[in-house]
PDB file of C-alpha atoms in Angstrom:
ATOM      1  CA  MET A 962      24.599  46.188 202.605  1.00 57.00           C
ATOM      2  CA  PHE A 963      27.812  48.074 203.238  1.00 56.00           C
ATOM      3  CA  ARG A 964      26.276  49.710 206.301  1.00 61.00           C
ATOM      4  CA  ARG A 965      25.182  46.332 207.571  1.00 61.00           C
ATOM      5  CA  PHE A 966      28.712  45.019 207.093  1.00 53.00           C
ATOM      6  CA  ILE A 967      30.150  47.916 209.120  1.00 59.00           C
ATOM      7  CA  ILE A 968      27.872  47.419 212.109  1.00 60.00           C
ATOM      8  CA  SER A 969      27.976  43.617 212.038  1.00 57.00           C
ATOM      9  CA  GLU A 970      29.666  41.991 215.059  1.00 59.00           C
ATOM     10  CA  ASP A 971      29.843  38.490 213.619  1.00 59.00           C
ATOM     11  CA  GLY A 972      33.262  36.916 214.305  1.00 61.00           C
ATOM     12  CA  THR A 973      34.346  39.386 216.990  1.00 66.00           C
ATOM     13  CA  THR A 974      34.726  36.597 219.512  1.00 72.00           C
ATOM     14  CA  MET A 975      37.111  34.774 217.208  1.00 75.00           C
ATOM     15  CA  VAL A 976      39.194  37.919 216.646  1.00 70.00           C
ATOM     16  CA  GLU A 977      39.356  38.666 220.371  1.00 72.00           C
ATOM     17  CA  MET A 978      40.330  35.079 221.095  1.00 77.00           C
ATOM     18  CA  ALA A 979      43.107  35.205 218.491  1.00 73.00           C
ATOM     19  CA  ILE A 980      44.553  38.379 220.055  1.00 77.00           C
ATOM     20  CA  ALA A 981      44.230  37.073 223.604  1.00 76.00           C
ATOM     21  CA  MET A 982      45.725  33.657 222.768  1.00 76.00           C
ATOM     22  CA  THR A 983      48.713  35.269 221.048  1.00 74.00           C
ATOM     23  CA  LEU A 984      49.491  37.343 224.140  1.00 79.00           C
ATOM     24  CA  LEU A 985      48.821  34.443 226.496  1.00 80.00           C
ATOM     25  CA  LEU A 986      50.973  32.044 224.496  1.00 76.00           C
ATOM     26  CA  THR A 987      53.848  34.539 224.333  1.00 73.00           C
ATOM     27  CA  LEU A 988      53.628  35.093 228.092  1.00 78.00           C
ATOM     28  CA  THR A 989      53.548  31.354 228.802  1.00 78.00           C
ATOM     29  CA  LEU A 990      56.524  30.633 226.553  1.00 76.00           C
ATOM     30  CA  GLY A 991      58.328  33.552 228.191  1.00 75.00           C
ATOM     31  CA  PHE A 992      57.895  31.975 231.619  1.00 81.00           C
ATOM     32  CA  VAL A 993      59.270  28.695 230.274  1.00 83.00           C
ATOM     33  CA  ASP A 994      62.283  30.313 228.631  1.00 82.00           C
ATOM     34  CA  PHE A 995      63.215  32.534 231.561  1.00 84.00           C
ATOM     35  CA  GLY A 996      62.857  29.561 233.903  1.00 87.00           C
ATOM     36  CA  PHE A 997      65.270  27.688 231.639  1.00 87.00           C
ATOM     37  CA  ALA A 998      67.615  30.703 231.674  1.00 87.00           C
ATOM     38  CA  LEU A 999      67.640  30.599 235.491  1.00 90.00           C
ATOM     39  CA  TYR A1000      68.462  26.899 235.329  1.00 92.00           C
ATOM     40  CA  GLN A1001      71.407  27.690 233.045  1.00 93.00           C
ATOM     41  CA  TRP A1002      72.658  30.416 235.391  1.00 94.00           C
ATOM     42  CA  ASN A1003      72.509  28.033 238.343  1.00 95.00           C
ATOM     43  CA  GLY A1004      74.281  25.331 236.322  1.00 95.00           C
ATOM     44  CA  ALA A1005      77.055  27.710 235.277  1.00 95.00           C
ATOM     45  CA  THR A1006      77.524  28.855 238.873  1.00 95.00           C
ATOM     46  CA  LYS A1007      77.851  25.268 240.062  1.00 96.00           C
ATOM     47  CA  ALA A1008      80.216  24.472 237.187  1.00 96.00           C
ATOM     48  CA  VAL A1009      82.772  27.113 238.193  1.00 97.00           C
ATOM     49  CA  GLN A1010      82.533  26.039 241.842  1.00 96.00           C
ATOM     50  CA  ALA A1011      83.165  22.408 240.926  1.00 96.00           C
ATOM     51  CA  GLY A1012      85.927  23.447 238.519  1.00 96.00           C
ATOM     52  CA  ALA A1013      87.728  25.448 241.192  1.00 95.00           C
ATOM     53  CA  ARG A1014      87.522  22.542 243.614  1.00 94.00           C
ATOM     54  CA  LEU A1015      88.839  20.067 241.045  1.00 94.00           C
ATOM     55  CA  ALA A1016      91.615  22.471 240.036  1.00 94.00           C
ATOM     56  CA  SER A1017      92.741  22.802 243.655  1.00 91.00           C
ATOM     57  CA  ILE A1018      93.362  19.065 244.053  1.00 89.00           C
ATOM     58  CA  SER A1019      94.481  18.190 240.519  1.00 90.00           C
ATOM     59  CA  ASP A1020      97.615  18.635 238.484  1.00 89.00           C
ATOM     60  CA  PRO A1021      97.760  22.262 237.310  1.00 92.00           C
ATOM     61  CA  VAL A1022      96.982  22.886 233.653  1.00 95.00           C
ATOM     62  CA  ALA A1023     100.485  24.389 233.444  1.00 92.00           C
ATOM     63  CA  PRO A1024     102.660  21.917 235.431  1.00 89.00           C
ATOM     64  CA  GLN A1025     105.453  24.501 235.549  1.00 87.00           C
ATOM     65  CA  ILE A1026     103.591  26.111 238.454  1.00 84.00           C
ATOM     66  CA  SER A1027     105.143  23.537 240.804  1.00 80.00           C
ATOM     67  CA  THR A1028     108.569  25.114 240.223  1.00 78.00           C
ATOM     68  CA  ALA A1029     107.457  28.730 239.885  1.00 78.00           C
ATOM     69  CA  GLY A1030     108.561  31.336 242.393  1.00 71.00           C
ATOM     70  CA  ALA A1031     111.916  32.169 243.898  1.00 74.00           C
ATOM     71  CA  ILE A1032     114.022  29.440 245.553  1.00 76.00           C
ATOM     72  CA  THR A1033     116.973  31.549 246.711  1.00 79.00           C
ATOM     73  CA  THR A1034     115.900  31.586 250.368  1.00 80.00           C
ATOM     74  CA  PRO A1035     114.618  28.161 251.486  1.00 81.00           C
ATOM     75  CA  GLY A1036     111.805  28.479 253.985  1.00 80.00           C
ATOM     76  CA  ALA A1037     111.040  32.102 253.125  1.00 82.00           C
ATOM     77  CA  PRO A1038     107.469  32.926 252.061  1.00 81.00           C
ATOM     78  CA  VAL A1039     106.629  32.850 248.363  1.00 81.00           C
ATOM     79  CA  VAL A1040     106.284  36.498 247.431  1.00 82.00           C
ATOM     80  CA  ALA A1041     102.791  37.563 246.389  1.00 84.00           C
ATOM     81  CA  ASN A1042     102.403  38.226 242.651  1.00 84.00           C
ATOM     82  CA  SER A1043     105.672  36.467 241.863  1.00 85.00           C
ATOM     83  CA  PHE A1044     103.744  34.463 239.263  1.00 88.00           C
ATOM     84  CA  ASP A1045     100.325  34.660 237.634  1.00 92.00           C
ATOM     85  CA  TYR A1046      99.322  31.914 235.193  1.00 94.00           C
ATOM     86  CA  ILE A1047      96.236  32.311 233.039  1.00 96.00           C
ATOM     87  CA  CYS A1048      95.193  29.161 231.179  1.00 96.00           C
ATOM     88  CA  ASN A1049      92.601  30.018 228.544  1.00 97.00           C
ATOM     89  CA  GLY A1050      90.520  27.271 227.005  1.00 95.00           C
ATOM     90  CA  ALA A1051      89.702  29.461 223.995  1.00 95.00           C
ATOM     91  CA  ASN A1052      93.221  29.117 222.595  1.00 95.00           C
ATOM     92  CA  SER A1053      94.601  26.268 224.750  1.00 95.00           C
ATOM     93  CA  THR A1054      97.491  28.320 226.103  1.00 95.00           C
ATOM     94  CA  CYS A1055      98.860  29.215 229.520  1.00 94.00           C
ATOM     95  CA  SER A1056     100.408  32.661 229.730  1.00 93.00           C
ATOM     96  CA  CYS A1057     102.456  33.766 232.710  1.00 90.00           C
ATOM     97  CA  SER A1058     103.502  37.071 234.213  1.00 88.00           C
ATOM     98  CA  GLY A1059     105.497  37.931 237.317  1.00 83.00           C
ATOM     99  CA  ALA A1060     109.101  38.347 238.396  1.00 79.00           C
ATOM    100  CA  ASN A1061     109.668  34.615 238.950  1.00 76.00           C
ATOM    101  CA  CYS A1062     107.514  33.311 236.155  1.00 80.00           C
ATOM    102  CA  VAL A1063     108.384  30.075 234.371  1.00 77.00           C
ATOM    103  CA  ALA A1064     106.841  29.786 230.910  1.00 80.00           C
ATOM    104  CA  GLY A1065     103.698  27.705 231.136  1.00 83.00           C
ATOM    105  CA  VAL A1066     102.771  24.877 228.767  1.00 90.00           C
ATOM    106  CA  TRP A1067      99.120  23.896 228.314  1.00 94.00           C
ATOM    107  CA  THR A1068      98.505  20.269 229.285  1.00 95.00           C
ATOM    108  CA  ALA A1069      95.275  18.999 227.759  1.00 94.00           C
ATOM    109  CA  ALA A1070      94.962  15.974 230.049  1.00 94.00           C
ATOM    110  CA  ASN A1071      95.113  18.169 233.166  1.00 95.00           C
ATOM    111  CA  PHE A1072      92.540  20.574 231.748  1.00 96.00           C
ATOM    112  CA  ASN A1073      90.223  17.720 230.793  1.00 95.00           C
ATOM    113  CA  ARG A1074      90.287  16.379 234.368  1.00 94.00           C
ATOM    114  CA  ILE A1075      88.859  19.706 235.492  1.00 96.00           C
ATOM    115  CA  PHE A1076      86.456  20.113 232.589  1.00 97.00           C
ATOM    116  CA  GLN A1077      85.300  16.474 232.238  1.00 95.00           C
ATOM    117  CA  GLY A1078      86.033  15.091 235.713  1.00 94.00           C
ATOM    118  CA  ASP A1079      86.786  11.364 235.680  1.00 93.00           C
ATOM    119  CA  ALA A1080      84.782  10.774 232.513  1.00 92.00           C
ATOM    120  CA  THR A1081      86.528   9.294 229.501  1.00 87.00           C
ATOM    121  CA  GLY A1082      85.308   8.636 226.007  1.00 83.00           C
ATOM    122  CA  ALA A1083      84.282  10.413 222.847  1.00 82.00           C
ATOM    123  CA  GLY A1084      82.736  13.854 222.787  1.00 85.00           C
ATOM    124  CA  THR A1085      83.342  17.121 224.568  1.00 88.00           C
ATOM    125  CA  CYS A1086      81.580  15.907 227.711  1.00 93.00           C
ATOM    126  CA  PRO A1087      81.547  12.086 227.951  1.00 93.00           C
ATOM    127  CA  GLY A1088      79.021  10.386 230.165  1.00 92.00           C
ATOM    128  CA  LEU A1089      79.946   9.329 233.685  1.00 92.00           C
ATOM    129  CA  ALA A1090      80.292   5.750 234.805  1.00 91.00           C
ATOM    130  CA  ALA A1091      79.373   4.619 238.298  1.00 90.00           C
ATOM    131  CA  GLY A1092      81.656   6.112 240.924  1.00 90.00           C
ATOM    132  CA  GLN A1093      83.219   8.721 238.619  1.00 93.00           C
ATOM    133  CA  ARG A1094      83.401  12.353 239.685  1.00 93.00           C
ATOM    134  CA  PRO A1095      81.639  14.893 237.469  1.00 95.00           C
ATOM    135  CA  GLY A1096      83.507  17.723 235.805  1.00 96.00           C
ATOM    136  CA  MET A1097      82.409  21.227 234.949  1.00 97.00           C
ATOM    137  CA  CYS A1098      80.574  20.183 231.810  1.00 96.00           C
ATOM    138  CA  HIS A1099      78.308  17.811 233.712  1.00 96.00           C
ATOM    139  CA  PHE A1100      76.879  20.669 235.755  1.00 96.00           C
ATOM    140  CA  PHE A1101      76.329  22.885 232.711  1.00 95.00           C
ATOM    141  CA  PRO A1102      75.824  20.851 229.518  1.00 91.00           C
ATOM    142  CA  PHE A1103      76.134  23.877 227.211  1.00 93.00           C
ATOM    143  CA  LEU A1104      79.656  24.580 228.439  1.00 95.00           C
ATOM    144  CA  LEU A1105      82.570  24.307 226.014  1.00 96.00           C
ATOM    145  CA  PRO A1106      86.318  24.194 226.760  1.00 96.00           C
ATOM    146  CA  ALA A1107      86.647  27.575 225.027  1.00 96.00           C
ATOM    147  CA  ASN A1108      84.436  29.132 227.717  1.00 97.00           C
ATOM    148  CA  VAL A1109      86.751  28.224 230.606  1.00 97.00           C
ATOM    149  CA  VAL A1110      89.615  30.277 232.076  1.00 97.00           C
ATOM    150  CA  ILE A1111      91.706  28.894 234.937  1.00 97.00           C
ATOM    151  CA  ARG A1112      94.055  31.234 236.787  1.00 96.00           C
ATOM    152  CA  TYR A1113      96.830  30.349 239.247  1.00 94.00           C
ATOM    153  CA  THR A1114      98.168  33.289 241.239  1.00 92.00           C
ATOM    154  CA  ALA A1115     100.863  33.606 243.905  1.00 88.00           C
ATOM    155  CA  THR A1116      99.268  35.333 246.879  1.00 85.00           C
ATOM    156  CA  GLY A1117     101.998  34.817 249.486  1.00 80.00           C
ATOM    157  CA  LEU A1118     101.037  31.265 250.498  1.00 80.00           C
ATOM    158  CA  GLY A1119     103.584  28.488 250.825  1.00 79.00           C
ATOM    159  CA  TYR A1120     107.329  28.834 251.200  1.00 79.00           C
ATOM    160  CA  GLN A1121     110.352  28.633 248.947  1.00 80.00           C
ATOM    161  CA  THR A1122     111.607  25.120 248.101  1.00 77.00           C
ATOM    162  CA  ARG A1123     108.405  23.612 249.524  1.00 79.00           C
ATOM    163  CA  LEU A1124     108.238  19.981 248.414  1.00 75.00           C
ATOM    164  CA  GLY A1125     104.822  20.385 246.814  1.00 73.00           C
ATOM    165  CA  GLY A1126     105.730  23.696 245.225  1.00 77.00           C
ATOM    166  CA  PRO A1127     104.102  27.050 245.984  1.00 83.00           C
ATOM    167  CA  VAL A1128     100.460  27.210 247.030  1.00 86.00           C
ATOM    168  CA  PRO A1129      98.579  29.284 244.440  1.00 90.00           C
ATOM    169  CA  THR A1130      95.185  30.872 244.693  1.00 93.00           C
ATOM    170  CA  ILE A1131      93.066  29.359 241.932  1.00 95.00           C
ATOM    171  CA  SER A1132      90.238  31.109 240.119  1.00 96.00           C
ATOM    172  CA  VAL A1133      87.937  29.500 237.573  1.00 97.00           C
ATOM    173  CA  SER A1134      85.778  31.748 235.425  1.00 97.00           C
ATOM    174  CA  LEU A1135      83.636  31.582 232.305  1.00 96.00           C
ATOM    175  CA  GLN A1136      83.833  33.738 229.202  1.00 95.00           C
ATOM    176  CA  ASN A1137      81.655  34.289 226.125  1.00 93.00           C
ATOM    177  CA  VAL A1138      78.704  32.247 227.373  1.00 93.00           C
ATOM    178  CA  ASN A1139      75.257  33.090 225.994  1.00 89.00           C
ATOM    179  CA  TYR A1140      71.896  31.976 227.253  1.00 87.00           C
ATOM    180  CA  HIS A1141      69.994  29.418 225.195  1.00 84.00           C
ATOM    181  CA  PHE A1142      66.288  30.056 224.580  1.00 82.00           C
ATOM    182  CA  PHE A1143      63.784  27.668 223.055  1.00 76.00           C
ATOM    183  CA  PHE A1144      61.169  30.185 221.926  1.00 74.00           C
ATOM    184  CA  LEU A1145      62.076  33.792 222.657  1.00 70.00           C
ATOM    185  CA  GLY A1146      65.419  33.671 220.868  1.00 66.00           C
ATOM    186  CA  GLY A1147      63.859  33.743 217.434  1.00 62.00           C
ATOM    187  CA  LEU A1148      60.748  35.603 218.514  1.00 64.00           C
ATOM    188  CA  ILE A1149      62.301  38.720 220.051  1.00 64.00           C
ATOM    189  CA  GLY A1150      66.014  38.219 219.365  1.00 63.00           C
ATOM    190  CA  LEU A1151      67.356  37.041 222.737  1.00 66.00           C
ATOM    191  CA  ASP A1152      69.811  34.542 221.257  1.00 67.00           C
ATOM    192  CA  ASN A1153      72.771  36.861 221.870  1.00 71.00           C
ATOM    193  CA  MET A1154      72.035  37.638 225.521  1.00 81.00           C
ATOM    194  CA  ALA A1155      75.330  37.141 227.369  1.00 86.00           C
ATOM    195  CA  MET A1156      75.414  35.371 230.700  1.00 89.00           C
ATOM    196  CA  PRO A1157      76.856  37.411 233.596  1.00 87.00           C
ATOM    197  CA  SER A1158      80.446  36.677 234.590  1.00 85.00           C
ATOM    198  CA  MET A1159      80.936  33.574 236.715  1.00 88.00           C
ATOM    199  CA  LEU A1160      83.928  33.265 239.050  1.00 93.00           C
ATOM    200  CA  SER A1161      84.935  30.925 241.858  1.00 95.00           C
ATOM    201  CA  THR A1162      88.184  31.254 243.819  1.00 93.00           C
ATOM    202  CA  VAL A1163      89.797  28.739 246.184  1.00 91.00           C
ATOM    203  CA  THR A1164      93.135  28.243 247.869  1.00 86.00           C
ATOM    204  CA  GLY A1165      95.214  25.554 246.241  1.00 80.00           C
ATOM    205  CA  GLU A1166      96.061  22.424 248.143  1.00 70.00           C
ATOM    206  CA  ASP A1167      98.960  20.122 247.345  1.00 55.00           C
ATOM    207  CA  LEU A1168      98.958  20.186 243.567  1.00 52.00           C
ATOM    208  CA  LYS A1169      99.387  16.537 242.794  1.00 53.00           C
ATOM    209  CA  SER A1170     101.959  15.094 240.449  1.00 47.00           C
ATOM    210  CA  THR A1171      99.633  12.128 239.967  1.00 44.00           C
ATOM    211  CA  SER A1172      95.934  11.962 239.306  1.00 41.00           C
ATOM    212  CA  PRO A1173      93.897  12.544 242.490  1.00 41.00           C
TER     213      PRO A1173
END
């Protein structure tokens, strides 16, 4: 009887199917998750591009930028690197370095216009009404204010005592953003996979003293 049990092939089809289905299911779910990861990467890329554009036409997060830079020689170019403001959403502060730096103060309303666009209401990323412009969070729903860094740098544009203030170069980047996986996160531990750095840089326009 034992010998018969050893040579018996009853149930082999079921065992083979179980092995094959496990591999096939894992592969299928992998395609779904990595496709979703690509969607997130594209969304994050678009978010920083939209954020940079909004930042270039909106009140700066640190309004003191409009008076930064030397004013001793009216009409002279604003010296490159005379100020460098970094506004970090992780701690809601704007730090500044440079010879002509004026201490920056974080302004939540100005940051929210970049992060949320024209949307108003409860929640980190309120829904948009008809005709409202989207903010960064609408392009990448997983984005949080703590992930956003906005930098205003003097790169020699504009001139001293210019009515609209100096013209900064504006960079918007993301920090500490991880991919979200539906299946593979728990299966093979991909929950902590960091997203590559995202950065978009534009030349500032007239930084408005009123909402654009």
